[in-house]
Coordinates of C-alpha atoms in Angstrom, one line a residue:
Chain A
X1 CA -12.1 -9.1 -29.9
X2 CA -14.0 -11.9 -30.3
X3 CA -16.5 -12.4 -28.1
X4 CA -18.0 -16.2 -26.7
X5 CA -21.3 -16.9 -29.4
X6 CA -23.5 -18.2 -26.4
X7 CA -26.5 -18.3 -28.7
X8 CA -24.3 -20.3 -31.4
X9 CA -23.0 -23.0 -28.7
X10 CA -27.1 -23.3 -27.3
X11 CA -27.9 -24.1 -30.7
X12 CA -25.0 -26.3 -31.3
X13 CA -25.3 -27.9 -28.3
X14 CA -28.6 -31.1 -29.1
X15 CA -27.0 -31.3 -32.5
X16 CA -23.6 -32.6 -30.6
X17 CA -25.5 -34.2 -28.0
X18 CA -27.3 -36.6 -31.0
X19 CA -23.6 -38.0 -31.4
X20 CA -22.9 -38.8 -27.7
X21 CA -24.8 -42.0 -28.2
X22 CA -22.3 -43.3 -30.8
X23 CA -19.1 -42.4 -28.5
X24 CA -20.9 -44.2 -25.6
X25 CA -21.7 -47.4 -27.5
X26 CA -18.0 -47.7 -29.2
X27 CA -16.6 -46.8 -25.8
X28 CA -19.0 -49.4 -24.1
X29 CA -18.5 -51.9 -26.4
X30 CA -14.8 -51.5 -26.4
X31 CA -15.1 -51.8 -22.2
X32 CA -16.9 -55.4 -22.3
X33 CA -14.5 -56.8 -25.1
X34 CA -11.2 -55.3 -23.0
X35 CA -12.7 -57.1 -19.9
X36 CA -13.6 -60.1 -21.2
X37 CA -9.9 -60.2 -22.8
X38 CA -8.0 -58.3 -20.1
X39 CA -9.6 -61.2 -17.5
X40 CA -8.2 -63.6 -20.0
X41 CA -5.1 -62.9 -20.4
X42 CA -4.4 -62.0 -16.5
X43 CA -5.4 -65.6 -15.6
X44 CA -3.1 -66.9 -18.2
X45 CA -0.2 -64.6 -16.8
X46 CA -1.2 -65.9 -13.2
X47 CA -1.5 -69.4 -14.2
X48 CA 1.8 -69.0 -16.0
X49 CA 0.2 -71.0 -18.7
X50 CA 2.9 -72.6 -20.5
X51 CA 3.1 -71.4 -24.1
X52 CA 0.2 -68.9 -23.7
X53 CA 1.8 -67.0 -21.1
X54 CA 4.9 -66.1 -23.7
X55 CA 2.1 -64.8 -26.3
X56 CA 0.1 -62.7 -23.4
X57 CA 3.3 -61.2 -22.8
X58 CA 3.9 -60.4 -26.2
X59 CA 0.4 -58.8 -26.9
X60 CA 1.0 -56.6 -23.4
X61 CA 4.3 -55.4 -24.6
X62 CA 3.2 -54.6 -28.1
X63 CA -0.2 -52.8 -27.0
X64 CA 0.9 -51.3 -24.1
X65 CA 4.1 -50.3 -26.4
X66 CA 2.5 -48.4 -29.0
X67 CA 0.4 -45.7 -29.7
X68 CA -3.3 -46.2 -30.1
X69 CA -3.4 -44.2 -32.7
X70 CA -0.8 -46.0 -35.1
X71 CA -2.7 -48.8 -33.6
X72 CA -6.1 -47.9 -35.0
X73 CA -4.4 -47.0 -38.2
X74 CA -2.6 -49.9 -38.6
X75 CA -6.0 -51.9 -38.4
X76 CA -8.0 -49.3 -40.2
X77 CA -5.8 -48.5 -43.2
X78 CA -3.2 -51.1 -42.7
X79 CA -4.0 -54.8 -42.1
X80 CA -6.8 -54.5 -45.1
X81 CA -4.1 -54.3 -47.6
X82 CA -2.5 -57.5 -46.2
X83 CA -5.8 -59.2 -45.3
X84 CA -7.8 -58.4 -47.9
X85 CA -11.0 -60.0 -46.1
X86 CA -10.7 -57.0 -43.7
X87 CA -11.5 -54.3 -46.5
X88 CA -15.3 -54.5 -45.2
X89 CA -14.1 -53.1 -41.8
X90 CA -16.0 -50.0 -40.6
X91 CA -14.4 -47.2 -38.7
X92 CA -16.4 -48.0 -36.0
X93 CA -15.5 -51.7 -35.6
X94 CA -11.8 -50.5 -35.8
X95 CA -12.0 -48.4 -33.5
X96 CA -14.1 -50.6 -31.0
X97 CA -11.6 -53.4 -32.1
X98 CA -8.4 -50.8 -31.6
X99 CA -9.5 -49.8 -28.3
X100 CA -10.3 -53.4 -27.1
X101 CA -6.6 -54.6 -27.9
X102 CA -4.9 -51.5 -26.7
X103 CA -7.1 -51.4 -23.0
X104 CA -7.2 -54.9 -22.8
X105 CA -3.3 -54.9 -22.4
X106 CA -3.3 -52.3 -19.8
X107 CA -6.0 -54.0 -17.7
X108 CA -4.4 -57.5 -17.5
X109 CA -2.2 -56.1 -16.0
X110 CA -4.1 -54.2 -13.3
X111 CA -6.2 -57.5 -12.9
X112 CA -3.3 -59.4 -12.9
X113 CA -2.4 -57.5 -10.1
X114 CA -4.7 -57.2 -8.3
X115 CA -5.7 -61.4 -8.2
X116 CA -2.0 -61.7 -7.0
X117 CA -2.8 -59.3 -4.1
X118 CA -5.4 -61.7 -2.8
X119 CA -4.2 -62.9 0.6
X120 CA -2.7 -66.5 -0.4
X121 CA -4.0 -67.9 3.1
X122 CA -7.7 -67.2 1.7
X123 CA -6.4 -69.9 -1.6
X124 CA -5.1 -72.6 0.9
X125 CA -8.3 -72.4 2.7
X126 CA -10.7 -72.5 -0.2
X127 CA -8.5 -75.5 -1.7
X128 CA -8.9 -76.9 2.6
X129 CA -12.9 -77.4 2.0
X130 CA -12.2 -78.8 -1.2
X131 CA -13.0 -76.3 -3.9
X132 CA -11.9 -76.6 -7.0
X133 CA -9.1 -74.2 -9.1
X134 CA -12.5 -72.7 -11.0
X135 CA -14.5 -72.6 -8.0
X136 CA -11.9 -71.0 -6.2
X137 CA -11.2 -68.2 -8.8
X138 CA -15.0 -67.5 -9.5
X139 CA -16.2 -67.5 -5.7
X140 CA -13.3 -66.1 -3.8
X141 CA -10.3 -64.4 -5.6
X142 CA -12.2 -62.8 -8.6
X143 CA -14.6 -61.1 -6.6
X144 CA -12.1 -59.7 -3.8
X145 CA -10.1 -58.6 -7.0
X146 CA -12.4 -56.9 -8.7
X147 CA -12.8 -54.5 -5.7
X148 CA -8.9 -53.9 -6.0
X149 CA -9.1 -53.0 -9.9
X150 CA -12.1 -51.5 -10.1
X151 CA -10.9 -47.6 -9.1
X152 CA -8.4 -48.7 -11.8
X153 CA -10.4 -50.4 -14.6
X154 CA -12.9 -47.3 -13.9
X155 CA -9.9 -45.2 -15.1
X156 CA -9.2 -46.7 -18.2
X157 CA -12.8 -46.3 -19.2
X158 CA -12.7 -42.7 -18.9
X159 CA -9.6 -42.7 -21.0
X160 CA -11.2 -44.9 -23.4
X161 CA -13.9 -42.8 -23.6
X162 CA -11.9 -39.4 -24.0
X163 CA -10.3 -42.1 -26.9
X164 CA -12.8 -42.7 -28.8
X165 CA -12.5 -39.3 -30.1
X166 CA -9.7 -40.4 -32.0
X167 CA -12.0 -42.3 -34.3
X168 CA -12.1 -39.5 -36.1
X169 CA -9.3 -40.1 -38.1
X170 CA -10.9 -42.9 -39.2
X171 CA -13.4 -41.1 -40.8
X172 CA -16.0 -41.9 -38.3
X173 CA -18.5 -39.3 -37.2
X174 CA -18.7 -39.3 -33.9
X175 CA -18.8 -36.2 -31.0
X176 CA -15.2 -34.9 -31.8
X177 CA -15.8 -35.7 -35.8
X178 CA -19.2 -33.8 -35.9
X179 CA -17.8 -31.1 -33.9
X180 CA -14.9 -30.6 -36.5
X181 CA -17.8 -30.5 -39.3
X182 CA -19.7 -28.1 -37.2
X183 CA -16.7 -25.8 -36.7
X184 CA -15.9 -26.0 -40.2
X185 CA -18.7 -24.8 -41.2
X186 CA -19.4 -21.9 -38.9
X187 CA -15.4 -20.8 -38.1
X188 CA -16.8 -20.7 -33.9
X189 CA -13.9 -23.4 -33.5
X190 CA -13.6 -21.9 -30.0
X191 CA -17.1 -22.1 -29.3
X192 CA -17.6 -25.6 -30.9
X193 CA -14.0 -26.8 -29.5
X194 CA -15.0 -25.8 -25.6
X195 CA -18.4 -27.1 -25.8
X196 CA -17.3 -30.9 -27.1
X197 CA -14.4 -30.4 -24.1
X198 CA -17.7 -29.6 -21.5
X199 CA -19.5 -32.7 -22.8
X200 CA -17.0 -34.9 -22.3
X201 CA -16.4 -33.6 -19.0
X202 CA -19.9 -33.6 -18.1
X203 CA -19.9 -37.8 -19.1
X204 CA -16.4 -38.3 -17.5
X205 CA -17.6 -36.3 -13.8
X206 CA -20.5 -38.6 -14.1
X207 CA -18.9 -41.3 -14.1
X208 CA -16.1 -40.9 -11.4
X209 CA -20.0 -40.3 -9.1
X210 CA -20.9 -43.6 -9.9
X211 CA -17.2 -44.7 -9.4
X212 CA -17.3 -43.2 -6.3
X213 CA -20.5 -44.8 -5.3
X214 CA -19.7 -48.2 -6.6
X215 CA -16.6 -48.4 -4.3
X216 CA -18.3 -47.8 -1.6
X217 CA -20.4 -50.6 -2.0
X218 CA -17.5 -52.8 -2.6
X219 CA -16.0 -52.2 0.3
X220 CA -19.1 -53.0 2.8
X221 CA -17.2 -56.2 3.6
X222 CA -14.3 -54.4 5.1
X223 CA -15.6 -51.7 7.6
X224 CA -14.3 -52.3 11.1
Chain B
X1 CA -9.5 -94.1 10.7
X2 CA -6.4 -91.9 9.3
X3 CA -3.4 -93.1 8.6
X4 CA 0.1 -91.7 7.7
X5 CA 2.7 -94.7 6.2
X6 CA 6.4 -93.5 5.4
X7 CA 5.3 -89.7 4.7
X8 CA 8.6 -88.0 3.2
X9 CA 8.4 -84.3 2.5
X10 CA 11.6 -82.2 1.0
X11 CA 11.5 -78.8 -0.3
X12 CA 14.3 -79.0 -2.7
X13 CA 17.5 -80.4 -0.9
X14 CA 16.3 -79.9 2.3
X15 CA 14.4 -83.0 4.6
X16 CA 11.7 -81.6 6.5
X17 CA 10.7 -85.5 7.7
X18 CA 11.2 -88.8 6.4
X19 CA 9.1 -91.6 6.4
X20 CA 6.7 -90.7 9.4
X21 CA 3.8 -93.3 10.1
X22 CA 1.2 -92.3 12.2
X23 CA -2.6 -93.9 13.1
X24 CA -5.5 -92.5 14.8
X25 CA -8.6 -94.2 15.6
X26 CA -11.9 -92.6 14.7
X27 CA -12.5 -90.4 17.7
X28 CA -9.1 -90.1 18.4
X29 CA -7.6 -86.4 19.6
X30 CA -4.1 -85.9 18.7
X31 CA -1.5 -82.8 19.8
X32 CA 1.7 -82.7 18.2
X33 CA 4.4 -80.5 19.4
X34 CA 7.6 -79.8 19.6
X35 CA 10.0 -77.0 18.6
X36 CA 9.5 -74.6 16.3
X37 CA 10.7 -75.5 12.8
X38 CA 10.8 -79.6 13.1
X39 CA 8.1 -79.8 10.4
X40 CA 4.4 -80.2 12.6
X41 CA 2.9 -77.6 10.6
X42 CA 4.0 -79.1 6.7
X43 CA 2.9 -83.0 8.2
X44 CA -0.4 -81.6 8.9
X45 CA -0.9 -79.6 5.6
X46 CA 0.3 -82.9 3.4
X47 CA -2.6 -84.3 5.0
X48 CA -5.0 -81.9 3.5
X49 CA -2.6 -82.0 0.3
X50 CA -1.9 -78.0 1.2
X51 CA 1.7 -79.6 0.4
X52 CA 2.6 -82.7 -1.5
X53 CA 4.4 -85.2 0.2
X54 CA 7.5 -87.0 -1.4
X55 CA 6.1 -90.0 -0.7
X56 CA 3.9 -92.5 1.3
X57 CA 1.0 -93.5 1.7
X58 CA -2.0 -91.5 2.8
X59 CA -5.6 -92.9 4.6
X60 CA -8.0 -91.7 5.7
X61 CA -11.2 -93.6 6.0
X62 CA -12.1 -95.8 2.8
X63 CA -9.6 -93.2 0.9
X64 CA -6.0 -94.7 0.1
X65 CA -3.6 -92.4 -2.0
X66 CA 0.2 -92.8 -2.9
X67 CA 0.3 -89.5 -1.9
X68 CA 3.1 -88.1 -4.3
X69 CA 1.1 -89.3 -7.9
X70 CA -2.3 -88.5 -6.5
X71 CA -4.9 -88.1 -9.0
X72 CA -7.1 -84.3 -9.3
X73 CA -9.8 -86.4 -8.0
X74 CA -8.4 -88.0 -4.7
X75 CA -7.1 -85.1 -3.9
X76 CA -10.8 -83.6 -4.1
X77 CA -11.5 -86.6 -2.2
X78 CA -9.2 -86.1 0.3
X79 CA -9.6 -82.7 1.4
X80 CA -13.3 -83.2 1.5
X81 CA -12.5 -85.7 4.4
X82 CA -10.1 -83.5 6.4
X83 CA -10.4 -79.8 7.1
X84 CA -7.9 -77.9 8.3
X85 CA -8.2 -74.6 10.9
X86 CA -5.4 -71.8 9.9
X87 CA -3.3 -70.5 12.2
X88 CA -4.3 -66.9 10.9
X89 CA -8.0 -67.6 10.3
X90 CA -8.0 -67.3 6.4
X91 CA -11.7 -66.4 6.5
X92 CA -12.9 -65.4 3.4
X93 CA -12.7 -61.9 3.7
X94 CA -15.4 -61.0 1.0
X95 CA -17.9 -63.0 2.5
X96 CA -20.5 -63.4 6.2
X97 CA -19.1 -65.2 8.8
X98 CA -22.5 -67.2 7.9
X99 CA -21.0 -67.4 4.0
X100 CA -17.6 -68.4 5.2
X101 CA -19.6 -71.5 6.8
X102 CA -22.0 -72.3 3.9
X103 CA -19.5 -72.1 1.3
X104 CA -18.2 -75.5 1.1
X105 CA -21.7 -77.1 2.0
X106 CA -23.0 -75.2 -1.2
X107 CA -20.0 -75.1 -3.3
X108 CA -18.3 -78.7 -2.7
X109 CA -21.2 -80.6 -0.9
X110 CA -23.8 -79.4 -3.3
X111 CA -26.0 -78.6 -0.8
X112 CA -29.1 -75.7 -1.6
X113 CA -29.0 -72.8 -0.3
X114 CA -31.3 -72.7 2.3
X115 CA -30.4 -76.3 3.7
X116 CA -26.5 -74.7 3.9
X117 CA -27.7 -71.7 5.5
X118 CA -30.4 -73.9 8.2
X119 CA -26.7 -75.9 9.0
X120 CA -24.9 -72.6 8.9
X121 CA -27.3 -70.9 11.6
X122 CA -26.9 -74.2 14.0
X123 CA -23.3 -74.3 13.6
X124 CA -23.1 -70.3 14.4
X125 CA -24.9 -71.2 17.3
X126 CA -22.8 -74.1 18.4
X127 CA -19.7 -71.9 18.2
X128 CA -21.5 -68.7 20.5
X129 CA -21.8 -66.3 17.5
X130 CA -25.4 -66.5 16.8
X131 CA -25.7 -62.8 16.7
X132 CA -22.8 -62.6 13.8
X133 CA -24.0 -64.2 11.2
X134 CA -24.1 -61.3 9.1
X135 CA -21.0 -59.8 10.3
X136 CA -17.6 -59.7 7.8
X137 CA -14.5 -60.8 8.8
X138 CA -13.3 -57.3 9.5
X139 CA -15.3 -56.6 12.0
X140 CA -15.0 -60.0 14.1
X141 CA -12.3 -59.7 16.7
X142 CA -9.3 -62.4 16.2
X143 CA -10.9 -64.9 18.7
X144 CA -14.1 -64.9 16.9
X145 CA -12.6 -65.0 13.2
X146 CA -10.9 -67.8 14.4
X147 CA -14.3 -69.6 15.6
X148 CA -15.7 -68.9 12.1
X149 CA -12.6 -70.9 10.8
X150 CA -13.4 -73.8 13.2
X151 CA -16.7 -73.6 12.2
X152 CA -16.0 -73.4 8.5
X153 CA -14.2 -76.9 9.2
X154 CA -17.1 -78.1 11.4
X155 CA -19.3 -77.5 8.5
X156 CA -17.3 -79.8 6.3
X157 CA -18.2 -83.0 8.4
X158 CA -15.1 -84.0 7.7
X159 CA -13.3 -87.2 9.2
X160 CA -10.6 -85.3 10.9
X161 CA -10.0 -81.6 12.0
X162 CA -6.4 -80.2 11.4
X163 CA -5.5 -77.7 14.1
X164 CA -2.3 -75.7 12.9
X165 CA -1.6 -73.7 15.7
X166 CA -4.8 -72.4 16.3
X167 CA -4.3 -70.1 18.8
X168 CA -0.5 -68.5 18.3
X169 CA -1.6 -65.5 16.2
X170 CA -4.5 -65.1 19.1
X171 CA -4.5 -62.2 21.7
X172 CA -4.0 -63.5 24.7
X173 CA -7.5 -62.2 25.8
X174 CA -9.0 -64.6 23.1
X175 CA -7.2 -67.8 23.6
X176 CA -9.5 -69.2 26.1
X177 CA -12.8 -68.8 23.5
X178 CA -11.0 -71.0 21.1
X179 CA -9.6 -73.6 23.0
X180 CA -12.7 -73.4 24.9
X181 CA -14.5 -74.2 21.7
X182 CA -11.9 -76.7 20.9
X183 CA -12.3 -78.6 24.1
X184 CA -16.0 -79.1 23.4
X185 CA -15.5 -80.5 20.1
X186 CA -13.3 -82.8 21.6
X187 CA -16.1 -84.0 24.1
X188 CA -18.4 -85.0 20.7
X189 CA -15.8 -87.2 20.2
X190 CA -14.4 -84.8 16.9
X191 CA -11.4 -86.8 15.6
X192 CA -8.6 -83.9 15.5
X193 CA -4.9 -83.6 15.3
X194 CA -3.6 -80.2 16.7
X195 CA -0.2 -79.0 16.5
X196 CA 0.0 -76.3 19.1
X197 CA 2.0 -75.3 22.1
X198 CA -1.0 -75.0 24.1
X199 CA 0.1 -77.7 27.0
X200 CA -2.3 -77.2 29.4
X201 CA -4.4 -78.0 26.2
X202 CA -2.8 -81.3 25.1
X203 CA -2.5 -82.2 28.9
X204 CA -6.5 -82.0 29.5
X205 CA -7.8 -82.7 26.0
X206 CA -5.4 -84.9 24.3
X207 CA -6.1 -89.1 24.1
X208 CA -2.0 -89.0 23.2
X209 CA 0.5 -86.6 22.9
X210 CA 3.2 -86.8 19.5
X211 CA 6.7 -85.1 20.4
X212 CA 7.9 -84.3 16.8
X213 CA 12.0 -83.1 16.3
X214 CA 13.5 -82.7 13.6
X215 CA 11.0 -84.3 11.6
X216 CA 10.6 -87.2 13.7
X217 CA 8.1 -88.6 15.8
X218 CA 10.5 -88.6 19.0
X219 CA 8.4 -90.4 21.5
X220 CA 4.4 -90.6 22.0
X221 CA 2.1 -91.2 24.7
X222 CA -1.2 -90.3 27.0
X223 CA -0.4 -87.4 28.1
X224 CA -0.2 -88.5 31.6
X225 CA 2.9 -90.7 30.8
X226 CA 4.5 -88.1 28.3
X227 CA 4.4 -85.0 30.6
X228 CA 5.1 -86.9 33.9
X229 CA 7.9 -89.4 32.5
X230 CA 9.4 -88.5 29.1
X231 CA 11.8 -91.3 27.8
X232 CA 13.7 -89.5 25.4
X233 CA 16.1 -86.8 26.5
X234 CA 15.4 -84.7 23.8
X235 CA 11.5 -84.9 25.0
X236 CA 12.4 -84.3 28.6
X237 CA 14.5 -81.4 27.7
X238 CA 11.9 -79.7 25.5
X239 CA 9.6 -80.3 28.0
X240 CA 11.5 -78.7 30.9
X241 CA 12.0 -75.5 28.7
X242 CA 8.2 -75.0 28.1
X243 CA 6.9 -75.8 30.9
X244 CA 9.1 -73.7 33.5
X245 CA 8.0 -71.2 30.9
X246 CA 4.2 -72.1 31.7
X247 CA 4.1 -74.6 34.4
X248 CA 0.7 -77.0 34.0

């Protein structure tokens, strides 16, 4: 029987480690777009924007309908054909571009949600003192919001992070596509497989700490 | 001054009140009550444009609006000239009871920082809670949340102070710190109208006393005259109910 190459997962383990960076920044990246968006198209839903509110609706139920990975290679392989200005694209920028769309659906709605749940009295009385629509979204309901989404926003990074791994079908090398190379090279697949599943463990437990933290903080303003 | 001319308000088929006209003088303390349901509340909150009236005319001060094609801006205008106390508080629950004060000094008045904070700390002191200024919402007992909320509107320097029920979400226990507080507001001369069913209230603080039913102003009067000699019968009858409830 085979027995785990401990020596063979050491070695392999900096060389993996060297494409962590590349998984963080597309999964980064892909967080800041989806929130800038996801914000966007919550306040439109909200607002019931007239118009607008039809195409947010339509982007939700398309994204959030589909699977990210005919997603990506719809964008990737796909839309170049059609838009032949898009041949340039990278499998990086598709993926940070396939990810954006595809969370950003998901979070609109949890931020959507979550600006609803803001006690309505709060609105009347920021409108009382005179504040404006933008004051009041900017000083009162966003930031009581965010503290609503955030143990759910927090979620979707993870899973956009454990996502980006599916860049590698776009030809991208990043910690799942080096780890394939690796194990193709050396037949450990076991060895190579477990150690890519303990890195990204190692990130995601990481991150639910500074979840955990982060919360905390938010909710100072409502200890009894 | 403030003045109400032919204020209509309907949510959809339904009347609430029909041309109401009403005048105070600067100074002037007001309690409006009646039964539950006869429209107090919505009359108050068209006059802080919390509800759009049907139509009329709405003044307060050197501020006229038709008050059903007001523009963005006089209604900016006009709620910077009235504040309005909340029945339930509606602090701002992210922010200091210190914050909930500043807030509309900084964010509507323009005022810096530390000048809002410098008015902040005098008006905390002015309401007894000094020693809360860093304390949230959630940790203020319903008494003092509900002195922040006066003191949010004190902070507004507004022309008038709308009172909606003030104290009917209150403990019992707490109602006396509010009117209390209310009372000596109305001693600096604080023009306010107050809907509540507070009649001890209206009977010691009140210059005149409104009897609304079914959105109409039944009958007004010093309260000396309104409690001791109603004219209307529906007046006298509403009266006789509350007060062998809570004689005064």
């Amino acid at each position: 029987m085979h027995v785990l190459d401990l020596d063979y997962m050491l070695g392999l383990l900096p060389i993996l480690l060297g494409y962590l960076p590349l998984t963080l920044e597309m999964a980064g990246a892909g967080m800041v777009a989806a929130l800038v968006l996801a914000c966007l198209l919550a306040v439109v839903r909200v607002q019931r924007m007239p118009g607008l509110n039809a195409l947010a609706m339509l982007f939700i139920s398309f994204f959030r309908g589909t699977p990210l990975l005919v997603q990506l290679f719809l964008f990737y392989y796909g839309l170049p054909q059609i838009l032949t200005f898009l041949v340039a694209i990278n499998g990086i920028t598709a993926t940070i571009l396939g990810l954006t769309l595809h969370f950003s659906a998901y979070m609109a709605e949890s931020i959507r949600a979550a600006i609803v749940g803001v006690d309505r009295s709060q609105t009347e009385a920021a409108l009382s003192i005179g504040m404006t629509q933008g004051q009041l979204m900017r000083r009162i309901v966003l930031p009581q919001a965010t503290r609503v989404a955030t143990p759910t926003l927090m979620n979707y990074f993870i899973d956009m992070i454990k996502a980006t791994s599916l860049a590698f079908t776009l030809g991208v090398t990043e910690l799942m596509g080096a780890t394939q190379k690796e194990a193709a090279g050396s037949f450990l697949y076991f060895e190579a497989f477990l150690l890519a599943a303990i890195i990204y463990w190692v990130v995601v437990e990481i991150l639910s700490w500074l979840q955990r933290r982060l919360e905390k903080r938010l909710n100072r303003a409502y200890q009894r | 001054m403030i003045a109400l001319n032919g204020i209509t308000k309907r949510f959809g088929a339904h009347t609430v009140f029909e041309n109401i006209d009403l005048t105070l003088e600067q100074g002037e303390i007001i309690v409006v009550i009646g039964p539950s349901g006869t429209g107090k509340s919505t009359l108050l909150r068209c006059i802080n444009y919390l509800e759009t009236p049907d139509a009329g005319r709405l003044t307060v001060g050197n501020l006229s609006l038709d008050a059903k094609h007001a523009t963005r801006r006089e209604i900016l205008a006009l709620r910077r000239r009235t504040a309005f106390v909340f029945q339930n508080y509606a602090l701002f629950s992210n922010k200091t009871a210190l914050d909930n004060i500043c807030e509309g000094m900084i964010v509507v008045d323009g005022l810096s920082k530390a000048e809002a904070h410098a008015r902040g700390r005098e008006i905390l002191e002015r309401i007894g809670l000094a020693d809360k200024a860093n304390a949230y919402p959630a940790s203020l007992s319903g008494g003092q949340q509900q002195r922040v909320g006066i003191g949010r509107a004190m902070a507004a320097k507004a022309e008038v102070i709308l009172f909606d029920e003030p104290t009917s979400a209150l403990d019992p226990e707490w109602v006396d710190e509010v009117l209390a507080l209310m009372k000596h507001l109305a001693l600096e001369r604080q023009t306010m109208i107050v809907v509540s069913h507070e009649m001890q209230f209206a009977r010691e603080v009140a210059d005149r006393v409104v009897f609304m039913d079914e959105g109409r102003i039944i009958e007004q009067g010093p309260p000396d005259e309104l409690f001791t000699n109603p004219q209307d019968e529906r007046t006298q009858r509403f009266l006789r109910k509350v007060l062998a409830n809570n004689p005064i």
